[in-house]
Tab-separated table of C-alpha atoms in Angstrom:
chain	number	residue	atom	x	y	z
T	1	UNK	CA	-7.551	22.486	-71.259
T	2	UNK	CA	-8.593	20.073	-74.525
T	3	UNK	CA	-11.444	19.814	-76.230
T	4	UNK	CA	-13.557	16.705	-77.364
T	5	UNK	CA	-10.916	15.740	-80.008
T	6	UNK	CA	-8.950	14.752	-77.639
T	7	UNK	CA	-9.628	11.753	-76.293
T	8	UNK	CA	-8.172	10.729	-72.919
T	9	UNK	CA	-5.379	8.282	-74.132
T	10	UNK	CA	-4.560	11.388	-76.903
T	11	UNK	CA	-0.407	12.078	-75.365
T	12	UNK	CA	-0.961	15.770	-75.331
T	13	UNK	CA	-3.605	14.744	-72.034
T	14	UNK	CA	-0.099	13.570	-70.308
T	15	UNK	CA	2.243	16.372	-70.697
T	16	UNK	CA	0.949	18.839	-67.304
T	17	UNK	CA	-0.092	17.764	-64.234
T	18	UNK	CA	-2.906	18.592	-64.307
T	19	UNK	CA	-5.386	18.184	-67.040
T	20	UNK	CA	-9.188	19.598	-68.164
T	21	UNK	CA	-11.099	19.340	-70.926
T	22	UNK	CA	-14.406	21.126	-72.656
T	23	UNK	CA	-16.619	19.060	-72.614
T	24	UNK	CA	-20.439	20.698	-74.050
T	25	UNK	CA	-21.742	16.228	-73.095
T	26	UNK	CA	-25.909	17.619	-73.455
T	27	UNK	CA	-26.147	20.210	-75.302
T	28	UNK	CA	-23.891	19.411	-78.615
T	29	UNK	CA	-23.809	15.901	-77.877
T	30	UNK	CA	-27.495	14.562	-76.612
T	31	UNK	CA	-26.562	12.115	-73.490
T	32	UNK	CA	-26.224	14.408	-70.390
T	33	UNK	CA	-25.825	10.580	-69.062
T	34	UNK	CA	-21.927	10.946	-71.565
T	35	UNK	CA	-20.846	12.875	-68.644
T	36	UNK	CA	-21.341	10.365	-65.836
T	37	UNK	CA	-19.992	7.197	-68.080
T	38	UNK	CA	-17.021	9.998	-69.275
T	39	UNK	CA	-16.109	10.864	-65.722
T	40	UNK	CA	-15.559	7.191	-64.800
T	41	UNK	CA	-14.300	5.976	-67.256
T	42	UNK	CA	-11.482	8.197	-67.005
T	43	UNK	CA	-10.570	7.429	-63.668
T	44	UNK	CA	-11.378	4.441	-63.420
T	45	UNK	CA	-8.184	4.601	-66.550
T	46	UNK	CA	-6.191	6.453	-64.856
T	47	UNK	CA	-7.276	7.065	-61.029
T	48	UNK	CA	-3.822	7.969	-59.763
T	49	UNK	CA	-4.686	11.422	-62.875
T	50	UNK	CA	-6.404	14.715	-61.315
T	51	UNK	CA	-8.666	15.370	-64.240
T	52	UNK	CA	-11.438	18.320	-64.417
T	53	UNK	CA	-14.067	20.215	-66.681
T	54	UNK	CA	-12.791	23.125	-68.120
T	55	UNK	CA	-15.336	23.965	-69.625
T	56	UNK	CA	-19.304	22.212	-69.689
T	57	UNK	CA	-22.615	24.748	-70.137
T	58	UNK	CA	-25.795	24.950	-72.573
T	59	UNK	CA	-27.487	28.288	-74.163
T	60	UNK	CA	-30.393	30.058	-72.654
T	61	UNK	CA	-32.490	32.630	-73.829
T	62	UNK	CA	-34.665	34.597	-71.281
T	63	UNK	CA	-37.267	35.059	-74.019
T	64	UNK	CA	-37.346	31.201	-74.122
T	65	UNK	CA	-39.101	28.846	-72.672
T	66	UNK	CA	-40.747	25.654	-72.622
T	67	UNK	CA	-42.634	22.788	-70.437
T	68	UNK	CA	-40.988	20.209	-71.167
T	69	UNK	CA	-37.289	21.992	-72.319
T	70	UNK	CA	-34.848	19.781	-74.569
T	71	UNK	CA	-31.858	19.722	-75.810
T	72	UNK	CA	-31.869	22.229	-78.720
T	73	UNK	CA	-34.755	24.850	-77.974
T	74	UNK	CA	-32.614	27.111	-76.260
T	75	UNK	CA	-34.804	27.847	-73.593
T	76	UNK	CA	-34.795	28.826	-70.561
T	77	UNK	CA	-35.955	26.053	-68.412
T	78	UNK	CA	-33.407	23.596	-70.660
T	79	UNK	CA	-29.927	25.763	-69.236
T	80	UNK	CA	-31.564	25.328	-65.621
T	81	UNK	CA	-32.361	21.622	-66.211
T	82	UNK	CA	-28.742	20.655	-67.879
T	83	UNK	CA	-26.961	22.907	-64.942
T	84	UNK	CA	-29.253	20.529	-62.759
T	85	UNK	CA	-28.015	18.143	-63.674
T	86	UNK	CA	-23.727	19.569	-64.455
T	87	UNK	CA	-23.794	20.512	-60.804
T	88	UNK	CA	-25.640	17.056	-59.310
T	89	UNK	CA	-23.191	14.452	-61.716
T	90	UNK	CA	-19.761	16.583	-60.004
T	91	UNK	CA	-21.125	15.906	-56.849
T	92	UNK	CA	-21.533	12.351	-57.937
T	93	UNK	CA	-18.056	11.761	-59.013
T	94	UNK	CA	-15.622	14.150	-56.208
T	95	UNK	CA	-12.388	13.540	-57.047
T	96	UNK	CA	-13.126	16.046	-59.659
T	97	UNK	CA	-9.692	19.156	-59.266
T	98	UNK	CA	-11.861	20.989	-60.337
T	99	UNK	CA	-15.253	22.919	-62.326
T	100	UNK	CA	-15.466	25.565	-64.793
T	101	UNK	CA	-19.294	26.811	-65.948
T	102	UNK	CA	-19.349	28.252	-68.791
T	103	UNK	CA	-20.530	30.774	-68.781
T	104	UNK	CA	-20.649	33.317	-66.273
T	105	UNK	CA	-22.076	36.078	-69.004
T	106	UNK	CA	-23.810	36.142	-72.476
T	107	UNK	CA	-20.227	37.344	-74.936
T	108	UNK	CA	-19.715	38.356	-77.806
T	109	UNK	CA	-19.806	35.724	-81.031
T	110	UNK	CA	-19.299	37.335	-84.165
T	111	UNK	CA	-19.625	33.960	-85.922
T	112	UNK	CA	-22.712	32.357	-83.936
T	113	UNK	CA	-26.018	33.108	-85.251
T	114	UNK	CA	-28.106	30.436	-82.949
T	115	UNK	CA	-31.280	30.872	-80.929
T	116	UNK	CA	-32.137	33.521	-83.348
T	117	UNK	CA	-29.537	35.711	-82.356
T	118	UNK	CA	-26.887	36.982	-84.065
T	119	UNK	CA	-23.129	37.582	-82.197
T	120	UNK	CA	-23.336	36.203	-78.979
T	121	UNK	CA	-23.013	33.227	-77.167
T	122	UNK	CA	-25.218	32.742	-74.800
T	123	UNK	CA	-24.006	30.370	-72.157
T	124	UNK	CA	-23.543	32.817	-69.318
T	125	UNK	CA	-26.113	32.816	-66.276
T	126	UNK	CA	-26.584	36.338	-66.647
T	127	UNK	CA	-27.290	38.489	-69.901
T	128	UNK	CA	-24.730	40.231	-71.874
T	129	UNK	CA	-25.952	43.107	-70.355
T	130	UNK	CA	-25.212	41.882	-67.160
T	131	UNK	CA	-28.634	43.847	-66.264
T	132	UNK	CA	-30.940	39.635	-65.984
T	133	UNK	CA	-29.353	37.242	-64.228
T	134	UNK	CA	-31.212	34.138	-65.666
T	135	UNK	CA	-33.376	31.007	-63.287
T	136	UNK	CA	-28.978	28.537	-63.892
T	137	UNK	CA	-28.249	31.740	-61.925
T	138	UNK	CA	-29.959	31.676	-58.528
T	139	UNK	CA	-29.056	26.918	-59.151
T	140	UNK	CA	-25.601	28.102	-58.636
T	141	UNK	CA	-26.597	30.727	-55.481
T	142	UNK	CA	-28.385	27.878	-54.090
T	143	UNK	CA	-24.978	25.520	-54.159
T	144	UNK	CA	-22.181	27.833	-53.774
T	145	UNK	CA	-23.572	31.290	-51.617
T	146	UNK	CA	-24.176	31.194	-48.246
T	147	UNK	CA	-26.961	34.486	-48.509
T	148	UNK	CA	-30.543	32.927	-47.614
T	149	UNK	CA	-32.777	33.631	-50.714
T	150	UNK	CA	-35.270	31.746	-52.131
T	151	UNK	CA	-36.231	32.422	-56.172
T	152	UNK	CA	-38.515	31.256	-57.588
T	153	UNK	CA	-38.079	29.244	-62.080
T	154	UNK	CA	-40.312	30.737	-64.911
T	155	UNK	CA	-41.140	34.356	-63.791
T	156	UNK	CA	-40.372	34.949	-67.706
T	157	UNK	CA	-42.092	31.943	-69.010
T	158	UNK	CA	-45.650	34.030	-68.273
T	159	UNK	CA	-48.645	31.969	-70.813
T	160	UNK	CA	-48.088	27.890	-70.472
T	161	UNK	CA	-50.642	25.768	-72.877
T	162	UNK	CA	-50.166	23.057	-70.270
T	163	UNK	CA	-53.815	21.417	-67.436
T	164	UNK	CA	-50.594	21.229	-64.673
T	165	UNK	CA	-47.242	22.912	-64.657
T	166	UNK	CA	-43.770	22.425	-63.495
T	167	UNK	CA	-43.180	24.842	-60.232
T	168	UNK	CA	-39.755	25.135	-59.858
T	169	UNK	CA	-38.080	26.977	-56.970
T	170	UNK	CA	-34.179	26.868	-56.159
T	171	UNK	CA	-32.451	28.357	-52.574
T	172	UNK	CA	-30.572	27.277	-49.652
T	173	UNK	CA	-33.143	27.148	-47.162
T	174	UNK	CA	-34.669	23.650	-45.965
T	175	UNK	CA	-37.996	24.286	-46.001
T	176	UNK	CA	-39.955	25.691	-49.052
T	177	UNK	CA	-43.353	26.768	-48.730
T	178	UNK	CA	-45.556	27.276	-51.891
T	179	UNK	CA	-48.053	29.450	-52.071
T	180	UNK	CA	-50.673	29.362	-55.689
T	181	UNK	CA	-53.919	31.990	-54.766
T	182	UNK	CA	-53.286	31.931	-50.851
T	183	UNK	CA	-53.058	27.991	-51.190
T	184	UNK	CA	-50.680	27.154	-49.130
T	185	UNK	CA	-48.037	23.516	-50.554
T	186	UNK	CA	-44.701	22.933	-48.058
T	187	UNK	CA	-42.142	20.580	-49.269
T	188	UNK	CA	-38.406	19.663	-47.947
T	189	UNK	CA	-35.918	19.152	-50.663
T	190	UNK	CA	-32.746	21.108	-51.255
T	191	UNK	CA	-31.779	23.285	-53.351
T	192	UNK	CA	-33.946	22.200	-55.893
T	193	UNK	CA	-37.807	22.153	-54.896
T	194	UNK	CA	-40.056	20.744	-57.477
T	195	UNK	CA	-44.245	21.452	-57.826
T	196	UNK	CA	-46.783	19.868	-59.649
T	197	UNK	CA	-49.507	23.430	-60.318
T	198	UNK	CA	-52.399	22.771	-62.019
T	199	UNK	CA	-53.993	26.144	-63.432
T	200	UNK	CA	-56.743	27.255	-65.719
T	201	UNK	CA	-56.661	31.045	-65.270
T	202	UNK	CA	-54.189	33.695	-63.822
T	203	UNK	CA	-52.825	32.626	-60.958
T	204	UNK	CA	-50.289	34.469	-58.626
T	205	UNK	CA	-47.358	31.404	-56.725
T	206	UNK	CA	-45.599	32.347	-54.831
T	207	UNK	CA	-42.092	31.006	-52.312
T	208	UNK	CA	-41.287	31.168	-48.767
T	209	UNK	CA	-37.787	29.995	-47.057
T	210	UNK	CA	-38.718	31.536	-44.191
T	211	UNK	CA	-39.193	35.717	-44.531
T	212	UNK	CA	-37.258	34.927	-47.708
T	213	UNK	CA	-40.364	34.604	-50.587
T	214	UNK	CA	-40.473	35.983	-54.247
T	215	UNK	CA	-43.836	35.732	-56.800
T	216	UNK	CA	-43.968	35.842	-60.257
T	217	UNK	CA	-47.486	35.635	-62.547
T	218	UNK	CA	-48.489	32.715	-64.834
T	219	UNK	CA	-51.361	32.208	-66.804
T	220	UNK	CA	-53.408	29.582	-68.421
T	221	UNK	CA	-53.563	30.178	-72.276
T	222	UNK	CA	-54.921	27.468	-74.743
T	223	UNK	CA	-51.876	27.562	-77.384
T	224	UNK	CA	-48.406	27.366	-76.703
T	225	UNK	CA	-47.203	30.561	-77.527
T	226	UNK	CA	-44.870	31.076	-80.354
T	227	UNK	CA	-42.449	34.044	-79.679
T	228	UNK	CA	-41.067	30.942	-76.669
T	229	UNK	CA	-40.311	29.151	-79.605
T	230	UNK	CA	-37.101	28.780	-81.188
T	231	UNK	CA	-37.595	27.740	-84.738
T	232	UNK	CA	-34.629	25.624	-85.065
T	233	UNK	CA	-32.686	25.786	-88.899
T	234	UNK	CA	-30.183	22.449	-88.139
T	235	UNK	CA	-28.551	20.201	-84.869
T	236	UNK	CA	-26.011	22.996	-82.032
T	237	UNK	CA	-22.735	22.109	-83.987
T	238	UNK	CA	-19.761	24.739	-83.192
T	239	UNK	CA	-19.054	27.726	-85.721
T	240	UNK	CA	-15.753	25.607	-87.062
T	241	UNK	CA	-18.054	22.549	-87.935
T	242	UNK	CA	-20.615	24.583	-90.196
T	243	UNK	CA	-17.933	26.527	-92.357
T	244	UNK	CA	-18.871	25.493	-96.013
T	245	UNK	CA	-15.457	25.274	-98.100
T	246	UNK	CA	-15.006	26.056	-101.656
T	247	UNK	CA	-12.459	22.323	-102.789
T	248	UNK	CA	-10.920	25.134	-104.811
T	249	UNK	CA	-9.091	27.965	-102.349
T	250	UNK	CA	-7.651	28.035	-99.831
T	251	UNK	CA	-9.394	28.533	-95.747
T	252	UNK	CA	-9.040	27.718	-92.313
T	253	UNK	CA	-8.361	23.964	-93.705
T	254	UNK	CA	-5.083	24.353	-95.236
T	255	UNK	CA	-2.280	24.623	-93.198
T	256	UNK	CA	0.537	27.799	-93.214
T	257	UNK	CA	2.750	25.048	-94.560
T	258	UNK	CA	0.446	24.280	-97.804
T	259	UNK	CA	-0.933	27.760	-98.422
T	260	UNK	CA	3.026	29.038	-98.114
T	261	UNK	CA	4.373	26.610	-101.354
T	262	UNK	CA	1.632	28.783	-103.182
T	263	UNK	CA	3.814	32.491	-103.696
T	264	UNK	CA	0.457	33.735	-104.085
T	265	UNK	CA	-1.470	33.085	-100.937
T	266	UNK	CA	2.029	33.119	-99.131
T	267	UNK	CA	2.203	37.313	-100.095
T	268	UNK	CA	-0.754	37.477	-97.953
T	269	UNK	CA	-0.268	35.370	-95.043
T	270	UNK	CA	2.801	37.132	-95.004
T	271	UNK	CA	1.054	40.776	-95.416
T	272	UNK	CA	-1.373	40.053	-92.576
T	273	UNK	CA	1.511	38.678	-90.378
T	274	UNK	CA	3.661	41.742	-90.868
T	275	UNK	CA	0.524	43.594	-90.058
T	276	UNK	CA	-0.585	42.390	-86.657
T	277	UNK	CA	3.523	41.624	-85.791
T	278	UNK	CA	3.768	45.702	-86.130
T	279	UNK	CA	0.161	46.223	-84.332
T	280	UNK	CA	0.332	43.366	-81.531
T	281	UNK	CA	3.769	43.140	-81.607
T	282	UNK	CA	5.617	40.434	-80.952
T	283	UNK	CA	2.702	37.422	-80.132
């Protein structure tokens, strides 16, 4: 697995028979289309090499929502939009030997403070307590599961300020019927079914595919619910890219060889190494 900074021409990427990249194009880097460009370029340059995606994903918080989801808003809707694109992208490039979604569950990450929640990476399709399945989870179910189902997205996006709202349904069935306050709309599709629905008050929305159904309630409001918004303080960055390191101190920016030149600093490193070796073994 190579990280983004390991470019396709890097000698490290040619050591193994199989190679894959951890790429978050469309999340840490703007432009979902860059995934297509990378895959096309690599396969054109190295048509005989096996290529995979060893990590890809986007953060999604079930309490944050948007009618127009954008990169960096941490909304449940953008996470779903991101994964919709990625699964279509992978289908356009059948030469991939592997793709690994990051991640099944939100997980502890002490150095992170993104989306307004400290200490977690929220790229999971399921929350850290394994209790809540985000909308993107059901997108993968539509692609991968043979168990018939229908899922209405946006059940936590109740208050909607737009005059016409988008209703999205994930299902592995060929026909989805959408009922808005009992009024029927039908649509053929594949996995992702999108409907434009005018709203004026409180509405009951029901999706049905054969004997399978799902239901949500949405409400027209005058203004965007501020609880749905993430106040962005900066661009999305990796934790190791945003350290404000002091120039007069040793840090993760220095190699062990450079630190060893200082007897005092080297002594600290040796004590830490000995402590780690004693508790973990010779790792």
